[in-house]
Coordinates of C-alpha atoms in Angstrom, one line a residue:
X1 CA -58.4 -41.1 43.0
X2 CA -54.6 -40.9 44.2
X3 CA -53.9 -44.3 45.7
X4 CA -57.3 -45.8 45.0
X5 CA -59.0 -48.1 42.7
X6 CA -59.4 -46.6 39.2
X7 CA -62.8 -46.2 38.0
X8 CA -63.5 -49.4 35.6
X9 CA -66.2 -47.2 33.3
X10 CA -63.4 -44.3 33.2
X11 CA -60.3 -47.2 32.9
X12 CA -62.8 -48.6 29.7
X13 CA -63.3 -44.9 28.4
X14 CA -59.9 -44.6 28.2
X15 CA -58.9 -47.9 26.4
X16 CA -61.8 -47.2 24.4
X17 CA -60.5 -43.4 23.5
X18 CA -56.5 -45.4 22.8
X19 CA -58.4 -47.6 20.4
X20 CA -60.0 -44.6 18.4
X21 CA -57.2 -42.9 18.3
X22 CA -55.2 -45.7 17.0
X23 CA -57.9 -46.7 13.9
X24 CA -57.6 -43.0 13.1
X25 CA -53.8 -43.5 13.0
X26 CA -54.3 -46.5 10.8
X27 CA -56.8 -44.9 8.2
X28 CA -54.7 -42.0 7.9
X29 CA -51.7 -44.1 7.2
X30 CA -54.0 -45.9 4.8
X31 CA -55.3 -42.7 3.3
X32 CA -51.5 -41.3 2.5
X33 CA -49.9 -45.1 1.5
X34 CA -52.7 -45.0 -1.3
X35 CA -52.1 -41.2 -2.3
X36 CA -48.3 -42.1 -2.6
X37 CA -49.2 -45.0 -4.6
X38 CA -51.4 -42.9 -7.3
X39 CA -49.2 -40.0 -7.1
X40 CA -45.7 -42.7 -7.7
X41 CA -46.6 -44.9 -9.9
X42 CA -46.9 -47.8 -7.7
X43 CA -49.0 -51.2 -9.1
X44 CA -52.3 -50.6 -8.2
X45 CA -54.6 -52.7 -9.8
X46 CA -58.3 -53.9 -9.1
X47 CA -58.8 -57.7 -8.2
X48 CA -61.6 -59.7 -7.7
X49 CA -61.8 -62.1 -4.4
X50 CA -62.8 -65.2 -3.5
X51 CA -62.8 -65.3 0.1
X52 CA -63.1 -68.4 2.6
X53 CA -63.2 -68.2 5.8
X54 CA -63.3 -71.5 7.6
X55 CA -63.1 -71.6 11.3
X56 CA -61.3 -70.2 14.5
X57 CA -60.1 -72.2 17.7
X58 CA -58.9 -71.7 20.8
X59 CA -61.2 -69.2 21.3
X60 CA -61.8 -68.0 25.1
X61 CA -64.9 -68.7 27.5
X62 CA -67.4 -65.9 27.1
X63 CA -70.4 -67.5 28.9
X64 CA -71.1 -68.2 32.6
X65 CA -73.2 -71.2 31.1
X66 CA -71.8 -72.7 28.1
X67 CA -68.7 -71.5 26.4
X68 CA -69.3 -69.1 24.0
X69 CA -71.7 -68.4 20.5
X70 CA -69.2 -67.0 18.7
X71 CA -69.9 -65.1 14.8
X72 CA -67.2 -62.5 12.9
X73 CA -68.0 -59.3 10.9
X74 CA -65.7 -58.6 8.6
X75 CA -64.8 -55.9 6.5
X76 CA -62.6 -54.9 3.3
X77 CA -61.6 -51.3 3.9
X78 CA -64.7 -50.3 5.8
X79 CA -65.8 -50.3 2.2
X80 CA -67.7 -53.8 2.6
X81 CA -68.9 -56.0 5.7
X82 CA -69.5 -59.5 5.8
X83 CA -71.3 -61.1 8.9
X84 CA -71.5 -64.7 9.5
X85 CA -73.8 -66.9 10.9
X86 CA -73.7 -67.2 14.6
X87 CA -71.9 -70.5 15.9
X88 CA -73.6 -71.5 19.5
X89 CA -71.8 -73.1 22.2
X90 CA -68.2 -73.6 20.4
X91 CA -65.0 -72.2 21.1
X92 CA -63.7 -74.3 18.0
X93 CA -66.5 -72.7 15.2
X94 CA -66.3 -74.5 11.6
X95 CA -68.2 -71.7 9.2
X96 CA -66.7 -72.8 6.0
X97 CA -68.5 -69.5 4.4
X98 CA -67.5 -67.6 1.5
X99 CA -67.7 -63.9 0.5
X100 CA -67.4 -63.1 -3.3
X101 CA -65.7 -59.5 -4.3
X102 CA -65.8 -57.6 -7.7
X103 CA -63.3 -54.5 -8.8
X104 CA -61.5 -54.7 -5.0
X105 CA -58.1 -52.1 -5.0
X106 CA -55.2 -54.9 -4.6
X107 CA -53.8 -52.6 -1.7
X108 CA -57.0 -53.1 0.1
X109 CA -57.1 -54.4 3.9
X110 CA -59.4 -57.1 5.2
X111 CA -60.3 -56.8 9.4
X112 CA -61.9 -59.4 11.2
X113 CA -63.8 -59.2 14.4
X114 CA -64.9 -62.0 16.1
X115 CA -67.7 -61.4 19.1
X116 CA -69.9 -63.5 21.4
X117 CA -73.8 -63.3 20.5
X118 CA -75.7 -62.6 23.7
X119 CA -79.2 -63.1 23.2
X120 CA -82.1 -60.3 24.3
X121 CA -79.1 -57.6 24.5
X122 CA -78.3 -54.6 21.8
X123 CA -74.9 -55.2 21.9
X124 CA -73.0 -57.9 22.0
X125 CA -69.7 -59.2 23.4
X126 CA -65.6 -58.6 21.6
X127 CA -63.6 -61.7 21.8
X128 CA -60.8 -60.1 19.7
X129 CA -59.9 -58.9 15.8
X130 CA -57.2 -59.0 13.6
X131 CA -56.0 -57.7 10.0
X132 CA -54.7 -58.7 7.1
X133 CA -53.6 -58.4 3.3
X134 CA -55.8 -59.6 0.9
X135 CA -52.7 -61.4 -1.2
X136 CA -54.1 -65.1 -2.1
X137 CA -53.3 -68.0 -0.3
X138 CA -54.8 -69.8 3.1
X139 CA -53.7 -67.9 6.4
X140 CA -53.5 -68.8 10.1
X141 CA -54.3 -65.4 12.2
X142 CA -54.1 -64.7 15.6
X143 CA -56.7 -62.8 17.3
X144 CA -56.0 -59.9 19.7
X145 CA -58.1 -58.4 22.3
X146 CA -58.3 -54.5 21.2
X147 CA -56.4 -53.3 24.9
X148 CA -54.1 -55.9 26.2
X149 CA -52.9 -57.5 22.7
X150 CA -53.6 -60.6 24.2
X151 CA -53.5 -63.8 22.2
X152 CA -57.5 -64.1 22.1
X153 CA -57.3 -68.1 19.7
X154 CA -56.3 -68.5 16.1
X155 CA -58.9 -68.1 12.8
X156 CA -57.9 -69.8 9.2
X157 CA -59.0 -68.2 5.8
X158 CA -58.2 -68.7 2.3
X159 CA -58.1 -65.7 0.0
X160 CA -58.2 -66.5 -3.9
X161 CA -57.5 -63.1 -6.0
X162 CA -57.3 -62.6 -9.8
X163 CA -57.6 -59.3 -11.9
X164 CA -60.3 -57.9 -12.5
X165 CA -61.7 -57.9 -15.9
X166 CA -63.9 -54.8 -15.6
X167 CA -63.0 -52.3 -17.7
X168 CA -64.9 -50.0 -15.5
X169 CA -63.7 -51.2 -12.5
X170 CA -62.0 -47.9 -11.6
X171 CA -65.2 -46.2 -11.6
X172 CA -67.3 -49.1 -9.6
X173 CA -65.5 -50.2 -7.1
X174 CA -65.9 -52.3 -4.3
X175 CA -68.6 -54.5 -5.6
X176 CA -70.2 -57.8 -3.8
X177 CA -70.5 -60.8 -6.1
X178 CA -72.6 -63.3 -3.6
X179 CA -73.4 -65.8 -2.8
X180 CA -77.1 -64.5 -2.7
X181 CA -78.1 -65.3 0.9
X182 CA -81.3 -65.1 3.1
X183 CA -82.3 -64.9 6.5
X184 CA -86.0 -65.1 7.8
X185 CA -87.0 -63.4 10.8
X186 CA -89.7 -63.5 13.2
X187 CA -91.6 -61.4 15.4
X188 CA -90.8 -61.3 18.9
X189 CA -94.3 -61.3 19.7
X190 CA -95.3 -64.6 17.7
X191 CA -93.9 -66.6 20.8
X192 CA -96.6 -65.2 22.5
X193 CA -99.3 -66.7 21.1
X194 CA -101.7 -69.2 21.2
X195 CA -103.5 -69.5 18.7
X196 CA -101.4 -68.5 15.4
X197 CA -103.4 -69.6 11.7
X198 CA -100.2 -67.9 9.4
X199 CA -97.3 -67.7 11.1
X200 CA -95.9 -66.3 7.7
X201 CA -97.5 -62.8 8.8
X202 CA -95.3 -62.6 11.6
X203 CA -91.8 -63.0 9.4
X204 CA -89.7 -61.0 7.7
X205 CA -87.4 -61.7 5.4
X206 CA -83.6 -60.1 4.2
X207 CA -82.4 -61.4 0.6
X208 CA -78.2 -60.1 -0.1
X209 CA -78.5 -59.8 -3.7
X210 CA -75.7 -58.8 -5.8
X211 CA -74.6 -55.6 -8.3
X212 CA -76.6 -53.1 -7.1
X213 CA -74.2 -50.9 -8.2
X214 CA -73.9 -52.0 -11.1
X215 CA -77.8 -51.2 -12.3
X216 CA -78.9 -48.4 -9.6
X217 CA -74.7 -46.4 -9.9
X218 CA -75.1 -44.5 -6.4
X219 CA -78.9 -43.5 -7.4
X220 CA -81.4 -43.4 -4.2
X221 CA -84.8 -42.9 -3.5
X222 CA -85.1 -39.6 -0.8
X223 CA -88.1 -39.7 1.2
X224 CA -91.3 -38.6 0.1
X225 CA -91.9 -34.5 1.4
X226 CA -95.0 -34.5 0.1
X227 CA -96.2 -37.6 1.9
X228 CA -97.7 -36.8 5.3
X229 CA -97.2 -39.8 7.2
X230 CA -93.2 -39.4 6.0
X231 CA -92.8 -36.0 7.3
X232 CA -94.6 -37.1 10.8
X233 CA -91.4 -39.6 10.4
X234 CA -88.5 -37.4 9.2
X235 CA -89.6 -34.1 9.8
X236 CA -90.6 -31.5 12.9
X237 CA -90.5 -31.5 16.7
X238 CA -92.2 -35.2 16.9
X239 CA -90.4 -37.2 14.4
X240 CA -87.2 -38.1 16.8
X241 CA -89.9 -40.1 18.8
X242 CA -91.8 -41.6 15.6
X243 CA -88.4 -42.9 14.1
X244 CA -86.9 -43.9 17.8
X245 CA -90.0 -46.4 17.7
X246 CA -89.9 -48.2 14.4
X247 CA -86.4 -48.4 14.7
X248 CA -86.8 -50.1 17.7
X249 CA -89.6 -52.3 15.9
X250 CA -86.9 -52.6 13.2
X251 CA -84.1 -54.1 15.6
X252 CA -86.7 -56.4 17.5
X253 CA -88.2 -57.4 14.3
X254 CA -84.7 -57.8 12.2
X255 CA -82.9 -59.2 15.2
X256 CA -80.0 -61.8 14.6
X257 CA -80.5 -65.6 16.8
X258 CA -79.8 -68.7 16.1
X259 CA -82.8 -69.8 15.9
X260 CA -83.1 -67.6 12.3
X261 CA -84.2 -69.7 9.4
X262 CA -81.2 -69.3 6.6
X263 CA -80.0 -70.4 3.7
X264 CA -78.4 -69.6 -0.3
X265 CA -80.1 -69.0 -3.2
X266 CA -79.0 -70.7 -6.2
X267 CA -81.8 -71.2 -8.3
X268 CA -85.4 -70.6 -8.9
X269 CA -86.7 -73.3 -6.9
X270 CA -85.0 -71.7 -3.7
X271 CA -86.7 -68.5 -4.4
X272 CA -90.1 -70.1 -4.7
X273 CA -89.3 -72.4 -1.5
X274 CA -89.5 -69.2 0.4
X275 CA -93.5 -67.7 -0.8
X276 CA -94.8 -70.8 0.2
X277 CA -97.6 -70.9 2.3
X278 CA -96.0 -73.4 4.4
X279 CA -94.3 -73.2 8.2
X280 CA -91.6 -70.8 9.0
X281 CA -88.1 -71.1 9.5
X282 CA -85.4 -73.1 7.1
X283 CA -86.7 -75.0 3.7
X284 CA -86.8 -77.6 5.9
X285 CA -89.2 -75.7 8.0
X286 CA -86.7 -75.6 11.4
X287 CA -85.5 -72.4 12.4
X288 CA -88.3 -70.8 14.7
X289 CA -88.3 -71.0 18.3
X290 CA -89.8 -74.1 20.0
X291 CA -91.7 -72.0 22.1
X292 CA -94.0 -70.4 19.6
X293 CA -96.9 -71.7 19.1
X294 CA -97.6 -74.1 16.2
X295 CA -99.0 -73.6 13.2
X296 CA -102.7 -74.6 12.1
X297 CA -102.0 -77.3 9.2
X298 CA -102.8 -76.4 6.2
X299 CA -103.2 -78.2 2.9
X300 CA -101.2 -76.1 1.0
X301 CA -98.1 -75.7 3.1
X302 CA -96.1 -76.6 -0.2
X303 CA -97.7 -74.6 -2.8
X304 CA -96.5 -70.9 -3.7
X305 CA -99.5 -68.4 -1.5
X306 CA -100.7 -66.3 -3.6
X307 CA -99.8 -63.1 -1.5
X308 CA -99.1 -59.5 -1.4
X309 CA -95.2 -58.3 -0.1
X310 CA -94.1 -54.8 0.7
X311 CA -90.2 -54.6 0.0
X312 CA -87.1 -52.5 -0.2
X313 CA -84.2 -52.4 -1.5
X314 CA -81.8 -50.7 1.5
X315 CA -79.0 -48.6 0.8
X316 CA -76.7 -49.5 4.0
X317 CA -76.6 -53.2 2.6
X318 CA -78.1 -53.6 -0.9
X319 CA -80.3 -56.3 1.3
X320 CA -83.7 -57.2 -0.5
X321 CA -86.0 -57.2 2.7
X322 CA -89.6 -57.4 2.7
X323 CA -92.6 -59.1 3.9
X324 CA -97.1 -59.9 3.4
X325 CA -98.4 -56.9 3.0
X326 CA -100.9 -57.7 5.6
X327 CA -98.2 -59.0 8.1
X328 CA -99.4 -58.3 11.2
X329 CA -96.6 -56.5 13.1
X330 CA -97.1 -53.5 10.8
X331 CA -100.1 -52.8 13.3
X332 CA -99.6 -49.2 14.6
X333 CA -96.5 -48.0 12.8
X334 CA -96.5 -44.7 10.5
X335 CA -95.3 -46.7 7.6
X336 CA -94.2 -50.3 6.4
X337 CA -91.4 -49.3 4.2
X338 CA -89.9 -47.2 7.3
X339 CA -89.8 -50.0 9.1
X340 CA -88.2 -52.4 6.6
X341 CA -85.8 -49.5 5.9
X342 CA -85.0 -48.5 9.5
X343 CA -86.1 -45.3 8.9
X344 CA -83.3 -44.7 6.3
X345 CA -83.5 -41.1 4.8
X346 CA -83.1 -43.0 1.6
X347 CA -83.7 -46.2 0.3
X348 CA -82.5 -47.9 -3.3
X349 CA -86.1 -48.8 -3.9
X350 CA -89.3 -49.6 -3.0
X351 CA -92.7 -50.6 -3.4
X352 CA -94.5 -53.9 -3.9
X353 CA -94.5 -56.9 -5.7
X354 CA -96.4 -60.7 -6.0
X355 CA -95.5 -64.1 -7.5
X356 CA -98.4 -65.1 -10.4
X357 CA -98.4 -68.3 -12.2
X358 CA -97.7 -67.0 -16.2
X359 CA -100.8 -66.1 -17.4
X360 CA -102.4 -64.9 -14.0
X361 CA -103.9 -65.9 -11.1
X362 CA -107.5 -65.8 -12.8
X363 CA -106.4 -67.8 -15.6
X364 CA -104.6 -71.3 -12.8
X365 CA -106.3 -74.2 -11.6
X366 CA -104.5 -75.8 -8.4
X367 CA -105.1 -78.8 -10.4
X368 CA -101.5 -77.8 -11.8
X369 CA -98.3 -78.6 -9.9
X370 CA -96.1 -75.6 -9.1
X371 CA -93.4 -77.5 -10.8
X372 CA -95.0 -77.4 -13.6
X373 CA -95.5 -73.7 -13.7
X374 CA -93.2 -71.0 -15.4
X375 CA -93.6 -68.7 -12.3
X376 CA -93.5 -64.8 -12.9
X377 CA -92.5 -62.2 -10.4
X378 CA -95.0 -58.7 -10.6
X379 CA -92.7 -55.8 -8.9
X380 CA -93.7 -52.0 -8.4
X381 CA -93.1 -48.6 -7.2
X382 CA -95.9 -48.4 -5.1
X383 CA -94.4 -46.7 -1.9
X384 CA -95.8 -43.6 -0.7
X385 CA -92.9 -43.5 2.0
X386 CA -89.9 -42.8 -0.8
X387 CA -91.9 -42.7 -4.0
X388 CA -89.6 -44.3 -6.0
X389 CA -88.5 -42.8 -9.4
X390 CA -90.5 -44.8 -12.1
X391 CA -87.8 -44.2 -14.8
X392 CA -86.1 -46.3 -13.1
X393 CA -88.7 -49.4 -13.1
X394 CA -86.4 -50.9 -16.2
X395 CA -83.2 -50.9 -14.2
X396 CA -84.8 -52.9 -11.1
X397 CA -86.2 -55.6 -13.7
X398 CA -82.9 -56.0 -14.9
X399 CA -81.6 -56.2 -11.3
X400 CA -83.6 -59.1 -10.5
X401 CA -83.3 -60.9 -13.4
X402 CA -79.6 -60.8 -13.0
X403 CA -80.2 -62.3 -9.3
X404 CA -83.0 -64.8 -10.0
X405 CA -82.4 -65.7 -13.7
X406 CA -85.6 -68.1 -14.7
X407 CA -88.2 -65.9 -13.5
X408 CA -90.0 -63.5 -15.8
X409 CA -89.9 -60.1 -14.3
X410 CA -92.6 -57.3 -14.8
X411 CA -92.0 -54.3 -13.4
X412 CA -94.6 -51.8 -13.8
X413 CA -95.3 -48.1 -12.4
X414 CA -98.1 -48.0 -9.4
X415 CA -100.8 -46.6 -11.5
X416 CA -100.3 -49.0 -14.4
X417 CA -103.9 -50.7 -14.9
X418 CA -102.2 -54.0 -15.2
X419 CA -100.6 -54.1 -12.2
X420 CA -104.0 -53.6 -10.4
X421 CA -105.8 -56.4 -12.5
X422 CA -102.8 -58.9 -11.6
X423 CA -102.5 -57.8 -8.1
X424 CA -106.4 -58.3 -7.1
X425 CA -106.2 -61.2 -9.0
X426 CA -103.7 -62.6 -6.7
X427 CA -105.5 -61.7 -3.8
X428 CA -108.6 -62.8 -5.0
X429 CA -107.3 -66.3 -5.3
X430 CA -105.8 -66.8 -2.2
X431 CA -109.3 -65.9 -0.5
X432 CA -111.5 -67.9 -2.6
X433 CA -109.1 -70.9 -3.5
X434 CA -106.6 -70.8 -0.7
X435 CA -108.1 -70.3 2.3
X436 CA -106.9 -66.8 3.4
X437 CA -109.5 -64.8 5.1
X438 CA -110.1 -60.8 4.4
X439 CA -108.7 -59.7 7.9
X440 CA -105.7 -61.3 6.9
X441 CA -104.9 -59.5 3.9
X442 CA -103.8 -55.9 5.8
X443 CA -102.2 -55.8 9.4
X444 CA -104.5 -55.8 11.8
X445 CA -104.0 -57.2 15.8
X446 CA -105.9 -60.1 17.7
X447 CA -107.5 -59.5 20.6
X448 CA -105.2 -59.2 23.5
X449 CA -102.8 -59.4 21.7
X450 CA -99.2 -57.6 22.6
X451 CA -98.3 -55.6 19.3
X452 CA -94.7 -55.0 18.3
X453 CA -95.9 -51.4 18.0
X454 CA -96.4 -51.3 21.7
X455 CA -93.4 -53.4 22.6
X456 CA -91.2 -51.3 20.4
X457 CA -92.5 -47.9 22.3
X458 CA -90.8 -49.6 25.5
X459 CA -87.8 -50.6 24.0
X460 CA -87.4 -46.9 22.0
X461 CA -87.5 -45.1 24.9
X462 CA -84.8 -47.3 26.7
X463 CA -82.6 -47.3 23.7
X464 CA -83.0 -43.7 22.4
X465 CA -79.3 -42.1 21.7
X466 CA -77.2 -45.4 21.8
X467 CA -75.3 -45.9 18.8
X468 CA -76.2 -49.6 17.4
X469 CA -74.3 -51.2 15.2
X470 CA -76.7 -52.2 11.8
X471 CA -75.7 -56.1 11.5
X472 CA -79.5 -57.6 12.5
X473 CA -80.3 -60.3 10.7
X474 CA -78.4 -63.6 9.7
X475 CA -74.6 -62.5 8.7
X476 CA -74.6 -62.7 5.4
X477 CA -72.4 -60.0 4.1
X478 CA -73.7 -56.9 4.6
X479 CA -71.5 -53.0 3.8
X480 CA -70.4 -51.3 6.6
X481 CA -73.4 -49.1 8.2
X482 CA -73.2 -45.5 7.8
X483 CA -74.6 -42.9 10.3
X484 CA -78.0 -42.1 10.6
X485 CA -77.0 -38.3 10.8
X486 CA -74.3 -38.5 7.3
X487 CA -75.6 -36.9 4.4
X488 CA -77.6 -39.5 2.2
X489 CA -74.9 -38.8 -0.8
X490 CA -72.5 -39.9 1.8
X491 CA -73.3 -43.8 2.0
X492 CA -71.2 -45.8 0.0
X493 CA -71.8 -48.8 0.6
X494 CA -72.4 -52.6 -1.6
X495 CA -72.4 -55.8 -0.1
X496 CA -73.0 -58.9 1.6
X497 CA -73.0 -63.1 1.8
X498 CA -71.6 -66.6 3.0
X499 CA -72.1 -70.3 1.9
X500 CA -73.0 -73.6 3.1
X501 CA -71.1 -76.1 1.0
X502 CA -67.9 -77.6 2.0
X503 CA -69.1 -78.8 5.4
X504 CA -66.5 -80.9 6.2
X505 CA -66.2 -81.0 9.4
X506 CA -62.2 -80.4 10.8
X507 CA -61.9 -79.7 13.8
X508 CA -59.5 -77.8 13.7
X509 CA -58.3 -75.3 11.1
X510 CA -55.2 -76.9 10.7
X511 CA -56.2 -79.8 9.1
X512 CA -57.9 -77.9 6.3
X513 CA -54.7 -76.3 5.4
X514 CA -53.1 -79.1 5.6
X515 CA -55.4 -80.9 3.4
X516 CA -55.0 -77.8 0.5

């Protein structure tokens, strides 16, 4: 309009179309600076990383109450993402989190964006970004808005490289190296109740474990054509509505708060701290929202539950997510590994798996402290969803034994007889010794009470055609998503976490540096 105010949608469309055109720029500069350094001769070497980032300041007010609740994704060549926990109430966050990086090109760039969680919205609010080399030693960066350049506060990092000693690290690049992180996630509908007996069927839970890549190489599992309930999810005239619900369900259910329970994983013990029967949240049991209602006590709260998960292995993130078998908020959908997966055309793996006490669940007496216990993890292929390759049931026990080293892993094919035996056995248990009732041990919905199912069928329909990002759950690091619509061999993607220790508590990021 000559004379008049600009439109602000078309003034953001425009800013928006700059900043495209710009990242183009940038990766085709990229693209050409690394095909002048292979065709030239230039050093080009792979390093492995060690990175720190530790806190920002100055950061602007986001919030019309309260400052801001600030969290960073960050990314090494749009090859890896990393995203942290979220910070709430701070314009001066202290993360003090570290991201671990195998086989990394030494030319590689590292991006950080830092945004504003806004709870109960898709998307959430830019606060600014900046770039920079991946050349060790601590830096001070200035973060820019993407339009104005504006000086948006100041984030610190420390970046330790050294060369890589793979001598395949040509051919497997890019490769995360943990820490192995969690988050645990909850239902949205569990604050609805009143009367909850297992608040552990309304969780979910998203383990970052490391070198897929290294035991899977870029193998997948494509869905399953000959399963009927996949092709009412992947295939004909219905299936855009099928997916645009469980992917809904999948955001609600996976969807990142502060009120997440989270932590690392550096041992057994941590890995057994999460199958207990006890209450949700943290290992310390915080970390679901006050307003759900409480659990029933239970005199086992600190003993494994002898239980029943459906898992996946995803492809966008290498994340480990799974959840009971008989969790309740599968009530309604087409399948549980869809869910889990986001409707993924592929997935690395899938299937089931339990915890057993060596020897079996038919052979243990409670009388026997779990700390006493050599504990044994029973994994399988049993998803009709993907139908994972059972040729490959000897690389996934190797994968987990490289991620949870003191656990005995089995890994045998859905029809093996002993899986079955082991299996009932565990469920067997947990309703005669442990208190679970039948109802319990496949989804199945109160009375009255408001599914996810149903609340995901509102929220579909609302969000059908929006482009949201993939970074639910608790930043740890995830890869860089991939498109929905890309080719399956087109994902190339490893990835993920962040750490706890180190909390020492500057207050500014200056006097960390100072104090290196």
């Amino acid at each position: 309009m000559p004379g008049g105010r600009r439109n602000p949608i078309q003034m953001s469309q425009i800013v928006g179309a700059i900043h495209n055109v710009a990242n183009r720029a940038k990766e085709e500069a990229k693209d050409a600076a690394t095909s002048f350094a292979e065709g030239h001769d230039v050093d080009r070497h792979f390093v492995d990383l060690t990175i720190q980032f530790i806190g920002a300041s100055g950061l602007p007010k986001m919030d019309v109450v309260g400052t801001a609740d600030p969290y960073f994704v960050a990314k090494v060549d749009d090859k890896l993402s990393f995203v942290s926990t979220v910070k709430p109430n701070t314009l001066s966050p202290v993360w003090n989190e570290l991201w671990k990086l195998k086989n990394v090109p030494n030319t590689a760039t590292l991006t950080v964006e830092v945004l504003d969680k806004d709870n109960g919205t898709i998307t959430d609010d830019h606060i600014g970004k900046f770039s920079t080399s991946l050349v060790s030693g601590a830096k001070e960066c200035t973060i820019e808005s993407l339009s104005l350049r504006r000086n948006r506060g100041t984030f610190w990092l420390n970046i330790e490289s050294t060369p890589s000693t793979d001598p395949k690290a040509e051919r497997r690049q890019y490769i995360f190296d943990g820490p192995i992180r969690y988050s645990r996630h909850f239902s949205p509908t569990i604050g609805r109740l009143t009367n909850l007996n297992d608040a552990r069927l309304y969780s979910t839970w998203k383990i970052y474990i490391k070198g897929v890549r290294m035991f899977f190489g870029d193998t997948v599992q494509h869905w399953n054509r000959n399963y009927k309930a996949a092709q009412t999810i992947f295939q004909g005239p219905t299936s855009i509505a099928v997916r645009s619900t469980i992917q809904a369900g999948h955001r609600m259910l996976y969807a990142r708060s502060t009120t997440n329970g989270f932590g690392v994983i550096n041992g057994p013990e941590d890995v057994l701290r999460l199958l207990l029967h006890g209450a949700p949240g943290a290992p310390d049991g915080t970390g679901i929202n006050s307003s759900a209602a409480p659990q029933s006590p239970t005199p086992f709260a600190h003993r494994v539950k002898p239980a029943v998960y459906t898992y996946i292995i995803a492809v966008d993130d290498d994340s480990f997510r799974f959840s009971e078998t008989g969790a309740a908020f599968f009530v309604d959908f087409a399948s549980k590994h869809a869910l889990h997966a986001n409707c993924a055309q592929a997935v690395r793996y899938s299937g089931e798996f339990h915890p057993r006490p060596e020897g079996g669940w038919d052979n243990f007496s409670d009388d026997t402290p779990d700390e006493d216990v050599r504990w044994e993890l029973v994994i399988d292929n049993n998803s009709g969803t993907y139908s994972p390759d059972p040729m490959m049931l000897p690389d996934l026990k190797e994968l987990l034994q490289y991620n949870f080293p003191g656990f005995a892993i089995h890994a045998l094919d859905r029809e093996d007889p002993r899986l079955v035996q082991s299996r009932e056995a565990c469920r067997a248990y947990a309703l005669n010794k442990r208190g679970v009732k039948q109802e319990d041990l496949q989804p199945h919905a109160r009375p009255g009470e408001d599914t996810l199912s149903h609340s995901a069928q509102v929220q579909g329909g609302a969000a059908e055609g929006e482009r949201i990002p993939d970074v639910s759950g608790l930043a740890i690091g995830e890869p860089a998503a991939s498109s929905e619509a890309e080719p399956v061999g087109s994902i190339d993607a490893v990835a993920k976490p962040v750490v706890e220790g180190r909390n020492r508590g500057f207050t500014d990021g200056r006097d960390y540096l100072n104090a290196m």
